[in-house]
PDB file of C-alpha atoms and ligand atoms in Angstrom:
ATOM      1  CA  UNK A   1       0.000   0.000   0.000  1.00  0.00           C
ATOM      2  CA  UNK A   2       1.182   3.188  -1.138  1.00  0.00           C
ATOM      3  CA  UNK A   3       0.818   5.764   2.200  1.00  0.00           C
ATOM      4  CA  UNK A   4       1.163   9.567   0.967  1.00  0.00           C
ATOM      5  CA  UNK A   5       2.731  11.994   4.049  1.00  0.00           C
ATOM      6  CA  UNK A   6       3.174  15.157   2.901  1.00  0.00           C
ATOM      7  CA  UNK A   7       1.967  16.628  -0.259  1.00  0.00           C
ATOM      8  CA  UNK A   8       5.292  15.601  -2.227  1.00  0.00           C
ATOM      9  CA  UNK A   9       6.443  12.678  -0.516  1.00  0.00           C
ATOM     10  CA  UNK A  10       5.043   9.038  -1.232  1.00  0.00           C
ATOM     11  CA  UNK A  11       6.436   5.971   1.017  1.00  0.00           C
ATOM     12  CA  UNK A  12       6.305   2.564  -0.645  1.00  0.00           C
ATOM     13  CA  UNK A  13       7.455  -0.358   1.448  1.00  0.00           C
ATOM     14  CA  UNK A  14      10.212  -2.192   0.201  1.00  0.00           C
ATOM     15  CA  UNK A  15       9.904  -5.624   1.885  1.00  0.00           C
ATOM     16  CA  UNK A  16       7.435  -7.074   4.396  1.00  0.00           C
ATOM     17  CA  UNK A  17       9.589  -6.320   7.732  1.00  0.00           C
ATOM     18  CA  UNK A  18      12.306  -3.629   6.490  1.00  0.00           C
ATOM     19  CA  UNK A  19      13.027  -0.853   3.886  1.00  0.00           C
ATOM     20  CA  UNK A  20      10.985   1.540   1.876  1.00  0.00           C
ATOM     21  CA  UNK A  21      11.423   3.597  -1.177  1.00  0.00           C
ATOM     22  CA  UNK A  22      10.814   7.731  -0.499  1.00  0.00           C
ATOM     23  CA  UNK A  23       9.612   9.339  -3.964  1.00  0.00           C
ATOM     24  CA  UNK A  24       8.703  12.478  -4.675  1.00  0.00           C
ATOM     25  CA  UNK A  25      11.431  14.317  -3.113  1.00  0.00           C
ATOM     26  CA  UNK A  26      14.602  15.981  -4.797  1.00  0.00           C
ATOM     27  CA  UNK A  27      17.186  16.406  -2.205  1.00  0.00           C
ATOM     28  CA  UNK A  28      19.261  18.624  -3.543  1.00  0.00           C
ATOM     29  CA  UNK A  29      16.871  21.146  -2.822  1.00  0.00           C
ATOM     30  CA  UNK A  30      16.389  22.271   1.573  1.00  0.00           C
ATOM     31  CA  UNK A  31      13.536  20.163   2.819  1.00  0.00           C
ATOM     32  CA  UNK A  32      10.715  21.595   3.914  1.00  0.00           C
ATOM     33  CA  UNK A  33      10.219  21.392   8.198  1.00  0.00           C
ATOM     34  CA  UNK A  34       7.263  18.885   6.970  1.00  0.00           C
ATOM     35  CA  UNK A  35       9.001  16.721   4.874  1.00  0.00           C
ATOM     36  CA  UNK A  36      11.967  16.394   7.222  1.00  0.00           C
ATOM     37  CA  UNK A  37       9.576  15.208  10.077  1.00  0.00           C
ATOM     38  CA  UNK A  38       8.283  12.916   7.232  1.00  0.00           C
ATOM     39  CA  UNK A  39      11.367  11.514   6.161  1.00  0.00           C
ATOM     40  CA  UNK A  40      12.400  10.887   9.983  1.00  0.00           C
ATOM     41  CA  UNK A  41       9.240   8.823  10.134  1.00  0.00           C
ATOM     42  CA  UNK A  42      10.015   7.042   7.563  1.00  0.00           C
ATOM     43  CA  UNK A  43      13.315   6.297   8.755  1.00  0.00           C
ATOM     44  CA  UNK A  44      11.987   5.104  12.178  1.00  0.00           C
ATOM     45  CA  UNK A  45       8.742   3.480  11.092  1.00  0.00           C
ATOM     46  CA  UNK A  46      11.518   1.920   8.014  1.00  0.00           C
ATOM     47  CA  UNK A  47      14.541   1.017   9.208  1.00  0.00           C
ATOM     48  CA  UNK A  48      16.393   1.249   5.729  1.00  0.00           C
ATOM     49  CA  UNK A  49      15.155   4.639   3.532  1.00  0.00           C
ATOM     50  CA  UNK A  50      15.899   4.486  -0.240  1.00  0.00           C
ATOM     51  CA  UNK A  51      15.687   7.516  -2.354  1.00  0.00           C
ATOM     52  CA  UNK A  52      16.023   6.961  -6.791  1.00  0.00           C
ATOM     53  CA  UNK A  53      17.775   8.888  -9.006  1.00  0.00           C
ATOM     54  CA  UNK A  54      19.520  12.033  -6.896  1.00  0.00           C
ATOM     55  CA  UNK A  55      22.237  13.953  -8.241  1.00  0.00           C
ATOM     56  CA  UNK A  56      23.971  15.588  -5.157  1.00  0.00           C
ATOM     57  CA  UNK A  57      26.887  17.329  -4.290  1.00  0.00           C
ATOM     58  CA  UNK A  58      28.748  16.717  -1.434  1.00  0.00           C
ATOM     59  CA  UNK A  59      27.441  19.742   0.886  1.00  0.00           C
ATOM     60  CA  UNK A  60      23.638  18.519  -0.430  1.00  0.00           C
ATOM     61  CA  UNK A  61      24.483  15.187   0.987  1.00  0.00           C
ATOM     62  CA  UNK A  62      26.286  16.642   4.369  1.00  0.00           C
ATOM     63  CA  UNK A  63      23.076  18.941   4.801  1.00  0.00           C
ATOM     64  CA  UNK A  64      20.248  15.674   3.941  1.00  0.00           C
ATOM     65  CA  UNK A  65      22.518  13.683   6.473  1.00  0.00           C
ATOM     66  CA  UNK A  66      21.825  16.525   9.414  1.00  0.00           C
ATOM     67  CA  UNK A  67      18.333  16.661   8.797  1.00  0.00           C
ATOM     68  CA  UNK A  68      18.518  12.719  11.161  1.00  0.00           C
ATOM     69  CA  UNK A  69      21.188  14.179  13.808  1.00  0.00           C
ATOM     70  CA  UNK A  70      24.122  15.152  14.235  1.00  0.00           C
ATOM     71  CA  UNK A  71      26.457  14.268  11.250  1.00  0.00           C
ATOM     72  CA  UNK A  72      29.226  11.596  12.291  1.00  0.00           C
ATOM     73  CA  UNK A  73      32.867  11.904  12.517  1.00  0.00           C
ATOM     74  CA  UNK A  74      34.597   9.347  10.156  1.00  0.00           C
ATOM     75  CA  UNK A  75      36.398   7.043  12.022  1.00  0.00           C
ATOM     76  CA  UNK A  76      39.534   6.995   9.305  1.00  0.00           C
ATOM     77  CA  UNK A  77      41.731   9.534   7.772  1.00  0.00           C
ATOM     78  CA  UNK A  78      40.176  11.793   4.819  1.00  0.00           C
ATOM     79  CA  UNK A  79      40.974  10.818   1.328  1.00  0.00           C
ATOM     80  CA  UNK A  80      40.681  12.342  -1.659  1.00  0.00           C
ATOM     81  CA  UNK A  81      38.451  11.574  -5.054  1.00  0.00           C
ATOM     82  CA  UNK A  82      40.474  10.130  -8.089  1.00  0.00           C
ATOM     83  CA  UNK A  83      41.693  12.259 -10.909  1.00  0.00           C
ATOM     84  CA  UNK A  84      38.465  14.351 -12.002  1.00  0.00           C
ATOM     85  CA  UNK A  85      36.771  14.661  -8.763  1.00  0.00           C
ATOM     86  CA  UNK A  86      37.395  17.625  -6.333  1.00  0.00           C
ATOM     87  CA  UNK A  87      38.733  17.128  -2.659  1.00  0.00           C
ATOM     88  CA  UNK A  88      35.941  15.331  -0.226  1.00  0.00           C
ATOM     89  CA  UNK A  89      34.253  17.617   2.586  1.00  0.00           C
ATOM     90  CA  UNK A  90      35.545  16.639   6.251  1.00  0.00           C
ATOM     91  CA  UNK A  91      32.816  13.841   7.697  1.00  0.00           C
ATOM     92  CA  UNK A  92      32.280  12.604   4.046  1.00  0.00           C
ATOM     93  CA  UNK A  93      34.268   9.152   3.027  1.00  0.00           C
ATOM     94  CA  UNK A  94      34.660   6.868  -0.129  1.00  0.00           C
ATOM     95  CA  UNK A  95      33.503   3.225  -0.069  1.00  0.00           C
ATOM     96  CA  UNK A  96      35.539   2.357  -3.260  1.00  0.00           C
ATOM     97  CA  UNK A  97      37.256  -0.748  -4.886  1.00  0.00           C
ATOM     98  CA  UNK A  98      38.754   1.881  -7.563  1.00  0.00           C
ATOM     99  CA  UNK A  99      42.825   1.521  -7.057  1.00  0.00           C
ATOM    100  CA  UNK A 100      45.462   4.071  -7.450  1.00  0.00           C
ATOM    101  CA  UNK A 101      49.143   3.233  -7.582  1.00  0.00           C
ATOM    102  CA  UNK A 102      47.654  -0.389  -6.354  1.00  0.00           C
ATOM    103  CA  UNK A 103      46.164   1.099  -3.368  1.00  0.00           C
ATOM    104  CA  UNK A 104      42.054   1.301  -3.233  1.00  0.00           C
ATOM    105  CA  UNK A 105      41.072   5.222  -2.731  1.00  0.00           C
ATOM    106  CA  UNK A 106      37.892   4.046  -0.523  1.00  0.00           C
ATOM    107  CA  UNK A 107      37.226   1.810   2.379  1.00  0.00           C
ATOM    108  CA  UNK A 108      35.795  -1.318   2.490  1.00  0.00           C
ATOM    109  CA  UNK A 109      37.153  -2.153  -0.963  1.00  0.00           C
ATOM    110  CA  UNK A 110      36.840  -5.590  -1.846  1.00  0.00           C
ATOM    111  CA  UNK A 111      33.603  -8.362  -2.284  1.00  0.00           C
ATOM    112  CA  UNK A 112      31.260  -9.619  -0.206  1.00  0.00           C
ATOM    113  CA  UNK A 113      31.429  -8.769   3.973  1.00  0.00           C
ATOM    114  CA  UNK A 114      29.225 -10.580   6.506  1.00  0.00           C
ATOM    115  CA  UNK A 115      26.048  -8.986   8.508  1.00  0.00           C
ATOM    116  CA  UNK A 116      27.220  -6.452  10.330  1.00  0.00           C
ATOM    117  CA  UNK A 117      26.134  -3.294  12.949  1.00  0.00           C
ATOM    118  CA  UNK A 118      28.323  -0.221  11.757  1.00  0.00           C
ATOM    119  CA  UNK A 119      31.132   0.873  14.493  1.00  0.00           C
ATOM    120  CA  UNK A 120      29.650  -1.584  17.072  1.00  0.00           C
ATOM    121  CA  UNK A 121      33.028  -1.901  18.530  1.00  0.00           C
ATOM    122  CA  UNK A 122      32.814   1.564  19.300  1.00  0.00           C
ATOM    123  CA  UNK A 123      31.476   2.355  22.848  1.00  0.00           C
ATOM    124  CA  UNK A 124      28.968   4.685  21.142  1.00  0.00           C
ATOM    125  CA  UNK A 125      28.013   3.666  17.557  1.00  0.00           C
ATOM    126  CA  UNK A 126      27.138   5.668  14.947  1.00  0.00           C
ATOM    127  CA  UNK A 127      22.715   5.543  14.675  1.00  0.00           C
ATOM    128  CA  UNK A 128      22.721   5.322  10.615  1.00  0.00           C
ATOM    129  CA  UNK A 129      24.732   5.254   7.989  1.00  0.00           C
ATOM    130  CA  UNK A 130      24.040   6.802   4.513  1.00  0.00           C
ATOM    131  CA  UNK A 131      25.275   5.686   1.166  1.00  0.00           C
ATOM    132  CA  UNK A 132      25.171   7.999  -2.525  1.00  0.00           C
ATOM    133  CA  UNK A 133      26.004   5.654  -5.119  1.00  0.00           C
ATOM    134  CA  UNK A 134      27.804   7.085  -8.311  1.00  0.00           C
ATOM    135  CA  UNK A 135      29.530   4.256  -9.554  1.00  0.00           C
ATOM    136  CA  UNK A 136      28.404   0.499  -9.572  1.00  0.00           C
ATOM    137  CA  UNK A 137      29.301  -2.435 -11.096  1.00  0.00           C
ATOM    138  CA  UNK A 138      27.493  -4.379 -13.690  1.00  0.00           C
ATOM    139  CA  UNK A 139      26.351  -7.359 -11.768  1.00  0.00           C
ATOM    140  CA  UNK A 140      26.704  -8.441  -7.944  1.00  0.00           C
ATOM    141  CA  UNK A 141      27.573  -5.212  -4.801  1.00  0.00           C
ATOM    142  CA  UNK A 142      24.317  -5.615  -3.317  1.00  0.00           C
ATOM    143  CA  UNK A 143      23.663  -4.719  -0.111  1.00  0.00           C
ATOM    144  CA  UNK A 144      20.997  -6.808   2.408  1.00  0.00           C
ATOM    145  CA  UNK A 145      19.421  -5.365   5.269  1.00  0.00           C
ATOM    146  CA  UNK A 146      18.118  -7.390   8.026  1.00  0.00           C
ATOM    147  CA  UNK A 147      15.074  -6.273  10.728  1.00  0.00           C
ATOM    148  CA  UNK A 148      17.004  -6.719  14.317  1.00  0.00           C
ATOM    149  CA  UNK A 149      13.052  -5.748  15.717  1.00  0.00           C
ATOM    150  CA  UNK A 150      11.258  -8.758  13.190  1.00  0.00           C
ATOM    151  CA  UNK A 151      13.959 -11.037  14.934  1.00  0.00           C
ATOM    152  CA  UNK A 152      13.764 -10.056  17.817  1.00  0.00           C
ATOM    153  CA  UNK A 153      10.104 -10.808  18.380  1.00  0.00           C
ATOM    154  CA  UNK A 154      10.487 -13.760  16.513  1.00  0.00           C
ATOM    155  CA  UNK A 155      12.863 -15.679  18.613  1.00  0.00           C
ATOM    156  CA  UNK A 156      12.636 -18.738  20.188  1.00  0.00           C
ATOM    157  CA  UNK A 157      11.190 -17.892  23.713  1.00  0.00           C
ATOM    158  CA  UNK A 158      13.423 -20.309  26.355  1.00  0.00           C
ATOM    159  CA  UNK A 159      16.609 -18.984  23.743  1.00  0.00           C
ATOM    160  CA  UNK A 160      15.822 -15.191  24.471  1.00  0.00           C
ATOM    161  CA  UNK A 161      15.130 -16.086  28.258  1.00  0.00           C
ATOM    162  CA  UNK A 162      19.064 -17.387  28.553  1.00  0.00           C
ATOM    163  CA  UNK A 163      20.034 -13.873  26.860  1.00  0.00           C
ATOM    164  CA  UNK A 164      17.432 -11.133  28.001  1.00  0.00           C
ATOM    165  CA  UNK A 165      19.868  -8.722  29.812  1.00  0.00           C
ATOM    166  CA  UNK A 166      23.419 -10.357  28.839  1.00  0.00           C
ATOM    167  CA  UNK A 167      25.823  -7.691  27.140  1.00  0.00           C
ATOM    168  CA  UNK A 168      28.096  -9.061  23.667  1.00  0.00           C
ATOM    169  CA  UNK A 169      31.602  -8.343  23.225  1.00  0.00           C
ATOM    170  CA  UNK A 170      32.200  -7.141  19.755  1.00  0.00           C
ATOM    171  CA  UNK A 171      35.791  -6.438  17.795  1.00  0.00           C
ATOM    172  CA  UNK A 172      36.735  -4.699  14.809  1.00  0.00           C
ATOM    173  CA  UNK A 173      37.566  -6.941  13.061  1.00  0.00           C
ATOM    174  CA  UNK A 174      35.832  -6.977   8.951  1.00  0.00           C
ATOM    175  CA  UNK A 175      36.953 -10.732   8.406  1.00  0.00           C
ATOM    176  CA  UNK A 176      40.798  -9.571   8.814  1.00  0.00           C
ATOM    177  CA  UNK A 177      42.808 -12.063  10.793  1.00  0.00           C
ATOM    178  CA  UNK A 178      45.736  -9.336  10.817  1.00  0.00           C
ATOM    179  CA  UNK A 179      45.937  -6.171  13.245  1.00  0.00           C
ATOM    180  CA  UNK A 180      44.800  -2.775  11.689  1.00  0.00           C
ATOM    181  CA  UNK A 181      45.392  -2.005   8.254  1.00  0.00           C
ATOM    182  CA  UNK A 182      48.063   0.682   8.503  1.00  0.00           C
ATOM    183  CA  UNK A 183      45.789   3.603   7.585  1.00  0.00           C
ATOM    184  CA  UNK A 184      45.287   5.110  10.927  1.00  0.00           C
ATOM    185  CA  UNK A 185      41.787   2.560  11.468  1.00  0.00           C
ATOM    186  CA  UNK A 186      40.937   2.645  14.600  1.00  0.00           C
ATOM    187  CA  UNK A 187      41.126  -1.356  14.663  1.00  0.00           C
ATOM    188  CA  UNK A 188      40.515  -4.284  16.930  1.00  0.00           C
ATOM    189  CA  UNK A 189      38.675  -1.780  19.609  1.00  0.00           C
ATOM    190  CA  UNK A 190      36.330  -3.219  21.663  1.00  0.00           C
ATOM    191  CA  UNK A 191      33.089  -2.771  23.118  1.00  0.00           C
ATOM    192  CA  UNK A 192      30.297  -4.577  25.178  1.00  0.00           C
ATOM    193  CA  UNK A 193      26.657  -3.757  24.476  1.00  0.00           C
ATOM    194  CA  UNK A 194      23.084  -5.253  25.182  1.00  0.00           C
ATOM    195  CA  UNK A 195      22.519  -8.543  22.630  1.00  0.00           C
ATOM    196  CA  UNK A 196      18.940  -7.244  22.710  1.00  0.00           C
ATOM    197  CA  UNK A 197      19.157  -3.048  21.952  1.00  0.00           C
ATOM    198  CA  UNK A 198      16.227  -0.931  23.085  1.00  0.00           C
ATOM    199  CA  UNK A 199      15.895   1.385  20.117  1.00  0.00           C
ATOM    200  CA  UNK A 200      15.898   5.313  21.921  1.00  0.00           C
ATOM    201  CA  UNK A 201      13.366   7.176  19.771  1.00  0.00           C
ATOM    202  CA  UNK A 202      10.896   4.123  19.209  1.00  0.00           C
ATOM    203  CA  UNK A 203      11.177   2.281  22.381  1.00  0.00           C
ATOM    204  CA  UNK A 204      11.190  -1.135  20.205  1.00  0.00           C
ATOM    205  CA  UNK A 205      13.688  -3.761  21.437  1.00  0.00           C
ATOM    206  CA  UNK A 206      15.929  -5.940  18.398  1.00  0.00           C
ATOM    207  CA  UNK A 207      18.434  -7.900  18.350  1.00  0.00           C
ATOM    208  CA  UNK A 208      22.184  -6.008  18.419  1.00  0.00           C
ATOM    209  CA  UNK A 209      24.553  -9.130  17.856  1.00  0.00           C
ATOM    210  CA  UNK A 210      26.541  -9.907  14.680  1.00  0.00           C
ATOM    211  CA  UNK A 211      28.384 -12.429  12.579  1.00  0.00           C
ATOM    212  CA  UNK A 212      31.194 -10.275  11.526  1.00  0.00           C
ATOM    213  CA  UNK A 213      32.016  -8.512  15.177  1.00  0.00           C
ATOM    214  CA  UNK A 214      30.441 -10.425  18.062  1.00  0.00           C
ATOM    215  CA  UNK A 215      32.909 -12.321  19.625  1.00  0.00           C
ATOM    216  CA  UNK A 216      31.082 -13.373  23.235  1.00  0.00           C
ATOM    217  CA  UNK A 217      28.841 -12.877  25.828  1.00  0.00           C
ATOM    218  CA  UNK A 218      30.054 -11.371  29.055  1.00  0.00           C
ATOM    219  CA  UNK A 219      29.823 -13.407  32.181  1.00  0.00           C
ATOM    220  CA  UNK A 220      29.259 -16.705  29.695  1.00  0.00           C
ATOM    221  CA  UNK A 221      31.935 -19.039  28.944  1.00  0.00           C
ATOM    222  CA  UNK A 222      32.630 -19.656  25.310  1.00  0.00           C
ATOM    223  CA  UNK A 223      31.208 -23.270  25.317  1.00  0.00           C
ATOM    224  CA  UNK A 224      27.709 -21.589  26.797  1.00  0.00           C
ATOM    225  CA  UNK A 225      27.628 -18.653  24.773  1.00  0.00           C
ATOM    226  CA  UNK A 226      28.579 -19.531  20.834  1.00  0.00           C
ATOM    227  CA  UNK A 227      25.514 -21.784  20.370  1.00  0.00           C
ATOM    228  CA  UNK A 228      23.360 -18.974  21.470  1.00  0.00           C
ATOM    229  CA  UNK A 229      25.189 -16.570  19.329  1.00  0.00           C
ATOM    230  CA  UNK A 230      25.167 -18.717  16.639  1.00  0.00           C
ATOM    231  CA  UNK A 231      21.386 -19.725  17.142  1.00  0.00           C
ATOM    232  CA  UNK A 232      20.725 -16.023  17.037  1.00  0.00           C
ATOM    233  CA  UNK A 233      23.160 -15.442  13.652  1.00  0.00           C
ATOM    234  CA  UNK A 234      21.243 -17.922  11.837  1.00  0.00           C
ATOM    235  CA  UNK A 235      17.911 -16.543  13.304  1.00  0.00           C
ATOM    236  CA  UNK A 236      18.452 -12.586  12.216  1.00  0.00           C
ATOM    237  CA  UNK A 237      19.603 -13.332   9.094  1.00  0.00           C
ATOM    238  CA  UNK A 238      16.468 -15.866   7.828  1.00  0.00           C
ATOM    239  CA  UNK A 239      15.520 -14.049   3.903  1.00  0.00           C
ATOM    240  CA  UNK A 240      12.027 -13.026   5.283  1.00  0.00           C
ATOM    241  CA  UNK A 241      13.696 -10.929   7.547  1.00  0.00           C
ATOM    242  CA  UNK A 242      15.563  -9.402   4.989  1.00  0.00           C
ATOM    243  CA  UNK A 243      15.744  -7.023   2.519  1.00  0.00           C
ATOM    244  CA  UNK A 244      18.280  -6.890  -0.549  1.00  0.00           C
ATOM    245  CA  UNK A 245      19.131  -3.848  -2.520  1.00  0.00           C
ATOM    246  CA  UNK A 246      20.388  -3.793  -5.614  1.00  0.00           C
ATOM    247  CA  UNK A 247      21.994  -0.304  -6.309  1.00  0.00           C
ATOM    248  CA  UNK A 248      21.754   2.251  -9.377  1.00  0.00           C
ATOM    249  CA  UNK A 249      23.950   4.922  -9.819  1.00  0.00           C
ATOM    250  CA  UNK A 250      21.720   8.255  -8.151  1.00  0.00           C
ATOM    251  CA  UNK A 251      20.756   5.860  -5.307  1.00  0.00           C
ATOM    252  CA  UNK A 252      20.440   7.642  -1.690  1.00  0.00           C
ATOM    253  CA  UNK A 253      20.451   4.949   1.069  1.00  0.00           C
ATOM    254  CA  UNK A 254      19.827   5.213   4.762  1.00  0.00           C
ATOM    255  CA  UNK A 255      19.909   2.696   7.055  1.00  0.00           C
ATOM    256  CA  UNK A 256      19.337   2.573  11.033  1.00  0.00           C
ATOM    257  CA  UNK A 257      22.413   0.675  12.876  1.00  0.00           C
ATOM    258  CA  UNK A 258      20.600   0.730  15.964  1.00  0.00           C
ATOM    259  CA  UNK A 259      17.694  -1.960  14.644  1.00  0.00           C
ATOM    260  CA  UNK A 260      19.373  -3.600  11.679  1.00  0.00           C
ATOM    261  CA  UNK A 261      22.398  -5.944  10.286  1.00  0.00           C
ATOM    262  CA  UNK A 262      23.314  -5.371   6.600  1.00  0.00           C
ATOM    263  CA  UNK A 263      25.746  -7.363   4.147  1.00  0.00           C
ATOM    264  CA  UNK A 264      27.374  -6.941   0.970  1.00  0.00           C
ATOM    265  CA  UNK A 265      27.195  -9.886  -1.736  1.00  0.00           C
ATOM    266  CA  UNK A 266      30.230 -10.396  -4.116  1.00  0.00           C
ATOM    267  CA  UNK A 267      31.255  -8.881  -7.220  1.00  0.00           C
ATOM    268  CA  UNK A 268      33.715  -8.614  -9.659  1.00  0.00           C
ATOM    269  CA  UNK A 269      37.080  -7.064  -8.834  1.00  0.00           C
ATOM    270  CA  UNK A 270      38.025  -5.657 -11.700  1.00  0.00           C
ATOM    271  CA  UNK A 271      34.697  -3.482 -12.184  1.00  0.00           C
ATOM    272  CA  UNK A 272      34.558  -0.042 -10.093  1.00  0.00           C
ATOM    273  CA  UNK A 273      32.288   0.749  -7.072  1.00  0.00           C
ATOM    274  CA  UNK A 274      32.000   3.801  -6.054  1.00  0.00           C
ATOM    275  CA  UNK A 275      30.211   5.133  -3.024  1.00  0.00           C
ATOM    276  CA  UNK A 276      30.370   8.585  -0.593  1.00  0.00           C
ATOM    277  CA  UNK A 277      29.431   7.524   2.982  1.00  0.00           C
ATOM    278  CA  UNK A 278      28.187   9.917   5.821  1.00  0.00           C
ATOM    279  CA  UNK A 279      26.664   8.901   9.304  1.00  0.00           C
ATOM    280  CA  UNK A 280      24.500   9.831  12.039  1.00  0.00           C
ATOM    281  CA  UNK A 281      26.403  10.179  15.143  1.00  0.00           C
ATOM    282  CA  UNK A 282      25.595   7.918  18.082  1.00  0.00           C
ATOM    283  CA  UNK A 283      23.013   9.447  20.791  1.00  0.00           C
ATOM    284  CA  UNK A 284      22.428   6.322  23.527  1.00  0.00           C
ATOM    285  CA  UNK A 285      22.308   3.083  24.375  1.00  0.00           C
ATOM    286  CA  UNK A 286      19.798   2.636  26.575  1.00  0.00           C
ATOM    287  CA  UNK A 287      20.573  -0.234  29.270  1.00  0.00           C
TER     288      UNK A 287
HETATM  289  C1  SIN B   1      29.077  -1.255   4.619  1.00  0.00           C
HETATM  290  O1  SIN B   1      28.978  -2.375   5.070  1.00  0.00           O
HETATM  291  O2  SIN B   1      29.082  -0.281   5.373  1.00  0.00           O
HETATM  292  C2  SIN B   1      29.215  -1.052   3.113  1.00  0.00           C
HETATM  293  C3  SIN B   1      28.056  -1.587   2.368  1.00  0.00           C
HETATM  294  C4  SIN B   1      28.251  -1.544   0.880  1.00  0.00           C
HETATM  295  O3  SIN B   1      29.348  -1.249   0.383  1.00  0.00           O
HETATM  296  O4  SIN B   1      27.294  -1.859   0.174  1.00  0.00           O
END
C-alpha cells in the first residue's frame, strides 16, 4: 500500500519487515520542516530509507545527512576523489574498490562482507549510515538489510530467556585475521553492548549481535555462549527478515544501525564501485 505523508512525498514499502522507497522528493533542494519530520518517520517506522535517481553534491548530501542528527565523525583519515573529482568535505568518506598506484582510494574495498552493525566496537556507535552511489558495477555489490526488531520478536522464547539482559563483546575486526590495516583505522577496539538493543526514539527492542564482530557474551563461557550466538546469527539473518538492494547509480540509502544488520554480496574485482558515505552520530544506548 502506497501511504502519501506530505503533499510531495510518497512511502512505498520495500519488503514485508524492512526498507521503503521515499519518492517524490529531490534532495538537492532544503527540505521543507514537513518533509523532514516525514522523512524521519520514515526512517523510524523503516529502518532502511531508499531515495532513486539524486544527483547531489557533497554539501547537499552533508546537509540531507543533518536533517537525522548530528552528522558523524569518520572514524579513518580523509581521502581524496580520483583524478576528475574535487577534494571530499571533512565527515564525508569513499567506499571504493577503484585503485590508485595499487592502493584502493575508498574503504571497504573488496567483495562480499558478513552482517554487520556499523562501528559496534565503538562504545557509542554511529545511529545510521548513509550511502550515494555514483559508480556500480554491472552485476553483484548488493547490499541486504536485516530487521534486528522482526527477529527479535520472533525468537525462540526459552533462547531469548538465557540472553534477556546479557551484554556481547564485539571487535573490529571486517573478516581480517591481521591487526589494523596501517591507515590510521581505529582497529581491533572493543566494546560490550546489550545482545537485545532498546531502540531510543521508538522504544522497540531488536536484536544487536553480529556475525562479523560479536565475539562473546560477558559473564558466559565460550562453550555456553557460541551456540546462542550462533542460534541467534542464523535466526536474524532468515531471507524473510531481509531485505536486498540492488543499487543504481543516483541511489540515496539510509539505514538505522541501531535496529538492523546489513551485508554486501560479491562482485567482480576488476569493475569499479563507487560510493560517498556519511553517518548519524551515536546518541544512547539505553541499558
Ligand atoms: C558497509 O557495510 O558499510 C558497506 C556496504 C556496501 O558497500 O554496500
Amino acid at each position: 500500500m502506497n501511504v502519501m505523508t506530505t503533499s510531495k512525498l510518497e512511502v512505498v514499502p520495500l519488503s514485508k519487515h524492512i526498507g521503503a522507497e521515499l519518492r517524490g522528493l529531490d534532495l538537492s533542494q532544503p527540505l521543507s520542516e514537513a518533509d523532514v519530520a516525514a522523512i524521519n518517520k520514515a526512517w523510524l517506522d523503516h529502518i532502511v530509507i531508499l531515495f532513486r535517481g539524486q544527483r547531489l553534491s557533497q554539501e547537499d548530501q552533508l546537509r540531507l545527512t543533518a536533517y537525522f542528527g548530528e552528522v558523524g565523525a569518520l572514524g579513518r583519515p580523509p581521502k581524496y576523489f580520483p583524478p576528475g573529482f574535487n577534494k571530499l568535505l571533512p565527515k564525508i568518506m569513499m567506499i571504493s574498490n577503484i585503485r590508485e598506484n595499487g592502493e584502493p582510494i575508498g574503504a571497504l574495498p573488496d567483495g562480499e562482507m558478513m552482517f554487520h552493525h556499523d562501528m559496534i566496537h565503538h562504545d557509542l556507535p554511529h545511529n545510521g549510515t548513509m550511502l550515494y552511489s555514483l559508480e556500480i558495477p554491472t552485476y553483484g555489490g548488493d547490499t541486504l538489510f536485516a530487521s534486528g526488531y522482526a527477529a527479535y520478536d520472533t525468537f525462540d522464547p526459552a533462547l531469548k530467556a538465557k540472553l534477556e539482559g546479557k551484554k556481547a563483546r564485539h571487535h573490529y575486526n571486517y573478516g581480517s585475521t591481521q591487526k589494523g590495516d596501517g591507515k590510521g583505522t581505529e582497529a581491533f577496539a572493543q566494546s560490550c553492548h546489550p545482545v537485545f538493543r532498546t531502540h531510543d526514539q521508538s522504544g522497540r527492542k531488536s536484536t544487536y549481535v553480529n556475525r562479523l564482530m560479536t565475539t562473546g557474551i560477558e559473564g558466559m563461557s565460550d562453550q555456553e555462549a557460541q551456540p546462542l550466538l550462533d542460534a541467534l546469527f542464523d535466526h536474524t539473518e532468515k531471507p524473510e527478515f531481509i531485505y536486498r538492494h540492488q543499487w543504481k547509480v543516483g541511489d540515496v540509502l539510509l539505514w538505522d544501525n541501531r535496529c538492523s544488520t546489513h551485508a554486501r554480496d560479491d562482485f567482480p574485482a576488476d569493475q569499479r564501485r563507487l560510493m560517498l558515505r556519511t553517518t548519524v552520530a551515536g546518541t544512547v544506548i539505553p541499558t
